[in-house]
mmCIF file of C-alpha atoms in Angstrom:
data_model
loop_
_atom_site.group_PDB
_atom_site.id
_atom_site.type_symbol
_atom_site.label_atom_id
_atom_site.label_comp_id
_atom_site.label_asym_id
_atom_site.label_seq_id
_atom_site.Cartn_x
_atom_site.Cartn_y
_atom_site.Cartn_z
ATOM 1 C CA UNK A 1 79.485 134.623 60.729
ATOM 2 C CA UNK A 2 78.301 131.318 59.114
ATOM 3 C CA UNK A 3 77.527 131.472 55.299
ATOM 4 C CA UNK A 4 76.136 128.828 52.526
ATOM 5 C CA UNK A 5 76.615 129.035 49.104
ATOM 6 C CA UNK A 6 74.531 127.943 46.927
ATOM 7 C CA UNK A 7 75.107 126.712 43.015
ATOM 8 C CA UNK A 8 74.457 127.871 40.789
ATOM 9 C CA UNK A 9 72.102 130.686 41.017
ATOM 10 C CA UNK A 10 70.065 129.632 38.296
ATOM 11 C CA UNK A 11 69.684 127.112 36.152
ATOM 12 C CA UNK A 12 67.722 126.725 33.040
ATOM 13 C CA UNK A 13 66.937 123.474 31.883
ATOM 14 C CA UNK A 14 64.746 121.155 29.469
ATOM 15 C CA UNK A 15 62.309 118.549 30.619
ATOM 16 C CA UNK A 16 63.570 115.377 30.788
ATOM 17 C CA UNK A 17 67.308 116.241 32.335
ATOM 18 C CA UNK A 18 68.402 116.213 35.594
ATOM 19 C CA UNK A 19 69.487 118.670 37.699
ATOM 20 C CA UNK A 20 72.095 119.069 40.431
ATOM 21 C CA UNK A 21 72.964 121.564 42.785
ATOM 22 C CA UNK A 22 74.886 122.120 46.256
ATOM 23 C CA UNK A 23 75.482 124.367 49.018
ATOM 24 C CA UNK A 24 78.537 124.906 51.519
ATOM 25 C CA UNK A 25 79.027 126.061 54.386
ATOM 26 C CA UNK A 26 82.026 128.031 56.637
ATOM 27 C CA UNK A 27 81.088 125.347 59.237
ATOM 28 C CA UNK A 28 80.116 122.341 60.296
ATOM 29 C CA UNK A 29 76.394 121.182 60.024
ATOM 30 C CA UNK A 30 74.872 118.702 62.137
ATOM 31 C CA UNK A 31 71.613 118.773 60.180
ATOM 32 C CA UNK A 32 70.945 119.853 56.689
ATOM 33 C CA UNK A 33 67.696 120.756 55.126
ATOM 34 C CA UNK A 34 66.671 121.532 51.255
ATOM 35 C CA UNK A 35 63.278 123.426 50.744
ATOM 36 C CA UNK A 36 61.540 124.457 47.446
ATOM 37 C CA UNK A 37 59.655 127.639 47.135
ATOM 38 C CA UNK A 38 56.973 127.886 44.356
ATOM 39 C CA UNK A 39 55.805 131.634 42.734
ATOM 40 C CA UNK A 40 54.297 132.873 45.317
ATOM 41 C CA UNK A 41 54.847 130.673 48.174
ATOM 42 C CA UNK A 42 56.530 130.395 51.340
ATOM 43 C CA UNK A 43 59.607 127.372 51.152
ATOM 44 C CA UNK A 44 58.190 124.173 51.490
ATOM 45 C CA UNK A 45 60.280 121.134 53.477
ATOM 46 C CA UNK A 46 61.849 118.828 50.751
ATOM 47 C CA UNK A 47 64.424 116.765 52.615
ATOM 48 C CA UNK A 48 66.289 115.981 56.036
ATOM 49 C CA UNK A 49 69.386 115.315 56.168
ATOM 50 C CA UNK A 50 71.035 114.345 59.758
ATOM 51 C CA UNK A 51 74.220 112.652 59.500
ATOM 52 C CA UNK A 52 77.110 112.791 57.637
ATOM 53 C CA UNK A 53 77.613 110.731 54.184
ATOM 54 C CA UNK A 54 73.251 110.373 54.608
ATOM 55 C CA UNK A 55 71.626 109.754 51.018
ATOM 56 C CA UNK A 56 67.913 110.798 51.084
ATOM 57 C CA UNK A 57 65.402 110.224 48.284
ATOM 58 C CA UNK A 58 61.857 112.255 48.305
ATOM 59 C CA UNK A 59 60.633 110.867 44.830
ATOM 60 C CA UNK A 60 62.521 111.918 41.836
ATOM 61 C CA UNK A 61 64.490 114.046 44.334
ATOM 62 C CA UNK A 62 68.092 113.013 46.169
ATOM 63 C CA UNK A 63 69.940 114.742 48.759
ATOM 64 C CA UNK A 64 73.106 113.781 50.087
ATOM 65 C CA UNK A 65 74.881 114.970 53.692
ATOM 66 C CA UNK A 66 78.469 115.229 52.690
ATOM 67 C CA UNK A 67 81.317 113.405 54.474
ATOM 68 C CA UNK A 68 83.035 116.801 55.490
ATOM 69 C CA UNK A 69 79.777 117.749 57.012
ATOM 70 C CA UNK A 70 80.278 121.222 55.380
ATOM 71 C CA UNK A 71 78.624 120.300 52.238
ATOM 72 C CA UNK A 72 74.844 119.096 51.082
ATOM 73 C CA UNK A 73 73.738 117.988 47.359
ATOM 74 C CA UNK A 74 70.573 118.204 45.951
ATOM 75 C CA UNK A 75 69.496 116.002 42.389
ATOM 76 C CA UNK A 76 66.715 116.265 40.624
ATOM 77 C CA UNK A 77 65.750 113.293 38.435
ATOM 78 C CA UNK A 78 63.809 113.410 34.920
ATOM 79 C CA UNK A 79 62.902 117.299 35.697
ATOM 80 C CA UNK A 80 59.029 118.248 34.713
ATOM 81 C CA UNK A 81 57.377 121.648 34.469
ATOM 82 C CA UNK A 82 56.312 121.296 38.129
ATOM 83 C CA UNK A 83 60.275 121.538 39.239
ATOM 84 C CA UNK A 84 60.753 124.995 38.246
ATOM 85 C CA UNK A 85 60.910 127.215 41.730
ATOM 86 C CA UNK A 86 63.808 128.584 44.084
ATOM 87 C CA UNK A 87 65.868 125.589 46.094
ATOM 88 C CA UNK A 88 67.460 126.690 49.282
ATOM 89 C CA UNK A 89 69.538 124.640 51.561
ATOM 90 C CA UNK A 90 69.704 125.323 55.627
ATOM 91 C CA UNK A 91 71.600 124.259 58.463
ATOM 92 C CA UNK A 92 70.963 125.111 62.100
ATOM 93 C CA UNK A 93 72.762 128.598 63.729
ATOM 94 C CA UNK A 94 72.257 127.861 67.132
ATOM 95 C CA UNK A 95 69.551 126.139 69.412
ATOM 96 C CA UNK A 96 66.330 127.460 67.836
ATOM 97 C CA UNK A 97 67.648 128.984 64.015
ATOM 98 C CA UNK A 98 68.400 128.018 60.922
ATOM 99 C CA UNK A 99 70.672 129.684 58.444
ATOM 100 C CA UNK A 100 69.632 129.873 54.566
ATOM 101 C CA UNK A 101 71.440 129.800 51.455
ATOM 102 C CA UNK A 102 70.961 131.952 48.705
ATOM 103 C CA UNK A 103 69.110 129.690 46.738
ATOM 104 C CA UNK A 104 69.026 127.764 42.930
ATOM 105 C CA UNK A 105 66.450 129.128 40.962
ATOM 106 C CA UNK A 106 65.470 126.573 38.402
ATOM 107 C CA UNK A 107 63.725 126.971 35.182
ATOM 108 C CA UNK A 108 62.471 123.910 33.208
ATOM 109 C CA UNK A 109 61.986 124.440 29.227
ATOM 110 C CA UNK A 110 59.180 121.943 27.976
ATOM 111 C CA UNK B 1 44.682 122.523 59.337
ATOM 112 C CA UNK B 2 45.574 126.047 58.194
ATOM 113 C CA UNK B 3 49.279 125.828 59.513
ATOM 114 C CA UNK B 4 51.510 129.373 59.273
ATOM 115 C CA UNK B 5 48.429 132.414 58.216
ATOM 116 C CA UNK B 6 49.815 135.426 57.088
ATOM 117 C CA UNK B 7 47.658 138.770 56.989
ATOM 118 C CA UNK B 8 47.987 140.805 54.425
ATOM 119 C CA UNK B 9 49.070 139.012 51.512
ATOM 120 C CA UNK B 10 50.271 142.417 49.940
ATOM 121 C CA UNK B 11 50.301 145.837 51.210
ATOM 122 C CA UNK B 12 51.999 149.486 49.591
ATOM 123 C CA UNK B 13 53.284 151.851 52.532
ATOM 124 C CA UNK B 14 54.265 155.378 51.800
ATOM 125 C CA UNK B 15 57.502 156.113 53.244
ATOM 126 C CA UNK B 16 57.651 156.997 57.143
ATOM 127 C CA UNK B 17 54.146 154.792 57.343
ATOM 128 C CA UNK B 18 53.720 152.241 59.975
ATOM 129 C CA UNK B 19 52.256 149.000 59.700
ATOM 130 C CA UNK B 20 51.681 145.652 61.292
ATOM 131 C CA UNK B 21 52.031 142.160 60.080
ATOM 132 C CA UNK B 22 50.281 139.233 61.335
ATOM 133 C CA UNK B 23 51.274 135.721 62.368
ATOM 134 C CA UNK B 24 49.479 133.230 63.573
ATOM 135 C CA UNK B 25 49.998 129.302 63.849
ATOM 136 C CA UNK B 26 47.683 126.446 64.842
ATOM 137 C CA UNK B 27 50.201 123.527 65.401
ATOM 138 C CA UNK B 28 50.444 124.417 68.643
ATOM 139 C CA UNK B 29 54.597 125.517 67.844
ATOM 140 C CA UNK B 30 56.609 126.860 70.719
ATOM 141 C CA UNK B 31 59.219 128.938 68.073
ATOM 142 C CA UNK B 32 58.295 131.517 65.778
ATOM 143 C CA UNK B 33 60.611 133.449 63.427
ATOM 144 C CA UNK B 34 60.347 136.724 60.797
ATOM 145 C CA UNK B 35 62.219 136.024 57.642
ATOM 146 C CA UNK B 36 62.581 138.688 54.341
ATOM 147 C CA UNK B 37 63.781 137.519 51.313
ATOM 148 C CA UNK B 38 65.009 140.129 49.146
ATOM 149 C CA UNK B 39 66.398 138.640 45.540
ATOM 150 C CA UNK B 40 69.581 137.269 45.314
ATOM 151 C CA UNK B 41 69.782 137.881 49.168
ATOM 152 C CA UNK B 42 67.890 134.122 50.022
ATOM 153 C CA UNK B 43 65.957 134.426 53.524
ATOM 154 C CA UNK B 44 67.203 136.642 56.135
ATOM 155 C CA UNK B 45 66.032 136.368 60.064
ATOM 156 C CA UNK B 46 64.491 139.439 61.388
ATOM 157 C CA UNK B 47 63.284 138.580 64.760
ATOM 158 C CA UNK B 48 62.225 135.342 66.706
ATOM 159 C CA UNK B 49 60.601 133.911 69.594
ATOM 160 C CA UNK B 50 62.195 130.868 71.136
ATOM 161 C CA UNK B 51 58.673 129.872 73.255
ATOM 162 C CA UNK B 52 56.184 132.150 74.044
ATOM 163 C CA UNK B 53 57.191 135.272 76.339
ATOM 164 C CA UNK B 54 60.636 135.802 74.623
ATOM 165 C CA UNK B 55 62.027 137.560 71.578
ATOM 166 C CA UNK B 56 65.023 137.753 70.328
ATOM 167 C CA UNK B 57 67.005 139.605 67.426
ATOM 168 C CA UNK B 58 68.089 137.921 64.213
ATOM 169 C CA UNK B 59 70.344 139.214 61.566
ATOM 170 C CA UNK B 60 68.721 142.642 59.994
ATOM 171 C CA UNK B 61 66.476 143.516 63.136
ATOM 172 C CA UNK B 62 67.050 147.319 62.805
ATOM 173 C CA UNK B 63 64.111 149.220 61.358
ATOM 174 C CA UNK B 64 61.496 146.326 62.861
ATOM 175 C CA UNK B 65 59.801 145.329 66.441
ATOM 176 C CA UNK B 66 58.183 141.921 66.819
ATOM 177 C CA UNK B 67 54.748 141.206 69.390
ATOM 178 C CA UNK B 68 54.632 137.480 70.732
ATOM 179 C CA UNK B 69 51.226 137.776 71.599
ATOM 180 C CA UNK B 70 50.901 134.241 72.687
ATOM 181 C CA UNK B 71 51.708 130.850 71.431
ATOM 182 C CA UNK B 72 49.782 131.657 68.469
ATOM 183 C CA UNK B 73 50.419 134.919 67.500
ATOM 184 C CA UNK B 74 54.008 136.455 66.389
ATOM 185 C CA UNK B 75 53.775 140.145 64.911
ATOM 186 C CA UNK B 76 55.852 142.237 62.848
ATOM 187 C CA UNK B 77 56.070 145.583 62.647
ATOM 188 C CA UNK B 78 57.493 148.518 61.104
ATOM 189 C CA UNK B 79 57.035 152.377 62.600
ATOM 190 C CA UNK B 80 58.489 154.423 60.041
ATOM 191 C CA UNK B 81 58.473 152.420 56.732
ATOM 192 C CA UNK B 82 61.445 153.239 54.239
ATOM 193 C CA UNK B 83 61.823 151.787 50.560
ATOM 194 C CA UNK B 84 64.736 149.628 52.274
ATOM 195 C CA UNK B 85 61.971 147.626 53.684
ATOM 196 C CA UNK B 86 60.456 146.908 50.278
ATOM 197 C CA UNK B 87 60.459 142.549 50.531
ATOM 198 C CA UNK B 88 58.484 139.565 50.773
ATOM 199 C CA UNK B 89 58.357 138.691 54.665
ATOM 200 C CA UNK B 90 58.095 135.158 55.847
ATOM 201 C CA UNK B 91 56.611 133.867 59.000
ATOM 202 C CA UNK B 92 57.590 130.668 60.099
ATOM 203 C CA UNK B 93 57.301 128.310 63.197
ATOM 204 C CA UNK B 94 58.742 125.179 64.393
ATOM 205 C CA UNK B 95 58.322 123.090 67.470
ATOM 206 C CA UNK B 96 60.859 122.892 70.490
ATOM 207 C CA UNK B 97 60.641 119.018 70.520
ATOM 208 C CA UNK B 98 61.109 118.419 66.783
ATOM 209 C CA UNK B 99 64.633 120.470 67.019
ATOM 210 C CA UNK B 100 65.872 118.614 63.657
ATOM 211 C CA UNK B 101 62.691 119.649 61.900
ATOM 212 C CA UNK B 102 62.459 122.316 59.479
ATOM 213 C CA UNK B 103 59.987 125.344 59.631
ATOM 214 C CA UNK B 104 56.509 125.659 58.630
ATOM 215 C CA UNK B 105 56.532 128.408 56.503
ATOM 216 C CA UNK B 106 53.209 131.236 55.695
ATOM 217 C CA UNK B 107 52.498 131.925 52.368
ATOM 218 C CA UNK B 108 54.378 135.433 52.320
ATOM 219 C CA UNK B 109 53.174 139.429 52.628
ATOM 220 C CA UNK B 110 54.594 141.626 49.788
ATOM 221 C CA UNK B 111 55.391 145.284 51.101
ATOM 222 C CA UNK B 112 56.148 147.816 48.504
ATOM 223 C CA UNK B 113 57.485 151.313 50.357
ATOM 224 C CA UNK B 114 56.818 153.657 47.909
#
C-alpha cells in the first residue's frame, strides 16, 4: 500500500536557524499537503501544494511539490519558540482520503 | 464558528469497557473521517463517511464501529475496550466540493485502557 516518509523524526534546533524537512512517497501525488500539530491539538492546514515543481510560501514557511511528484519539502525560515510541534505531510489515497506521514517533530532551543 | 467538536477531551476505560466518541461539525462538510495517532505511528484512518448515509473502513478498523448520524454527527465507538486502543483519536471533516482541500481537524480525545 502507499507509504510517506517523513525526515527526520525529530529535530532539535536553536532559534534563529532554519529548518528543513521532506516526505516521499511509493507513488505519485497529485496534491500534497503539510499540517502542524501543536501539544495538544488536532493538525492544523499549513500549505497546498497542487502541481508538480509548485513553490508555496505561508510566512516564514516554504513548501515545494517536487518534479517527480513523489516528493514534498517543507522550510522553515528564522525558527521561533512558536515552531516547535509535529509536521506531517499528506497526499490523497483515493477519492475522499488522505494518507499521512509519520511526522517531524521539531524542538526549538531559545 | 466552532468547526470539528470533539466530546470527551480525555476519558480512562477499563479493559472490555465500551464507550462512545462524539463528532460533530458545523461547516456544513459532506466527509467525515476517524483518525488515531499513536507515537511514531503519524495518523492512521479508522473509519469514514464519504456523505452522509455511508461508511466505510479505513486502515485499522478492527476493534471499532462508526454512527453517521447525519451530516453533522460522525461517532466512534469501541464495545470491548483493550489497552491496544490506548491513543489520541482525531475527528476530521472535509467538503466534497473542495476535493484538494485538507481536513478540518477536532482538537483530539485521549483514551487510556487501563
Amino acid at each position: 500500500g502507499q507509504q510517506l516518509n517523513q525526515s527526520p523524526q525529530s529535530m532539535f534546533i536553536q532559534e534563529g536557524e532554519d529548518v528543513s524537512m521532506n516526505c516521499t512517497s511509493s507513488s505519485i501525488f497529485n496534491t500534497w499537503l503539510w499540517y502542524k500539530q501543536e501539544p495538544g491539538e488536532g493538525p492544523v492546514l499549513l500549505i497546498a501544494l497542487y502541481k508538480a515543481g509548485e513553490l508555496t510560501s505561508n510566512g516564514r514557511l516554504t513548501a515545494q511539490f517536487g518534479i517527480t511528484r513523489k516528493d514534498s519539502f517543507l522550510n522553515i525560515s528564522a525558527s521561533i519558540p512558536s515552531d516547535v510541534g509535529i509536521y506531517f505531510c499528506a497526499g490523497p489515497s483515493g477519492t475522499y482520503k488522505y494518507i499521512f506521514g509519520t511526522g517531524t517533530r521539531l524542538k526549538v532551543l531559545a | 464558528n466552532a468547526g470539528v467538536t470533539q466530546t470527551p477531551k480525555f476519558q480512562v476505560l477499563k479493559t472490555g469497557q465500551s464507550m462512545t466518541l462524539q463528532c460533530a461539525q458545523d461547516m456544513n462538510h459532506n466527509s467525515m473521517y476517524w483518525y488515531r495517532q499513536d507515537p511514531g505511528m503519524g495518523l492512521r484512518l479508522i473509519y469514514y463517511s464519504a456523505s452522509e448515509g455511508t461508511t466505510d473502513k479505513g486502515e485499522v478498523p478492527n476493534g471499532y464501529n462508526v454512527s453517521r448520524l447525519n451530516k453533522r454527527e460522525f461517532s466512534l465507538r469501541l464495545e470491548s475496550a483493550a489497552p491496544s486502543q490506548t491513543s489520541v483519536y482525531f475527528c476530521a471533516s472535509r467538503d466534497r466540493k473542495g476535493a484538494i482541500y485538507g481536513y478540518t481537524f477536532g482538537s483530539g480525545t485521549r483514551l487510556t485502557v487501563v
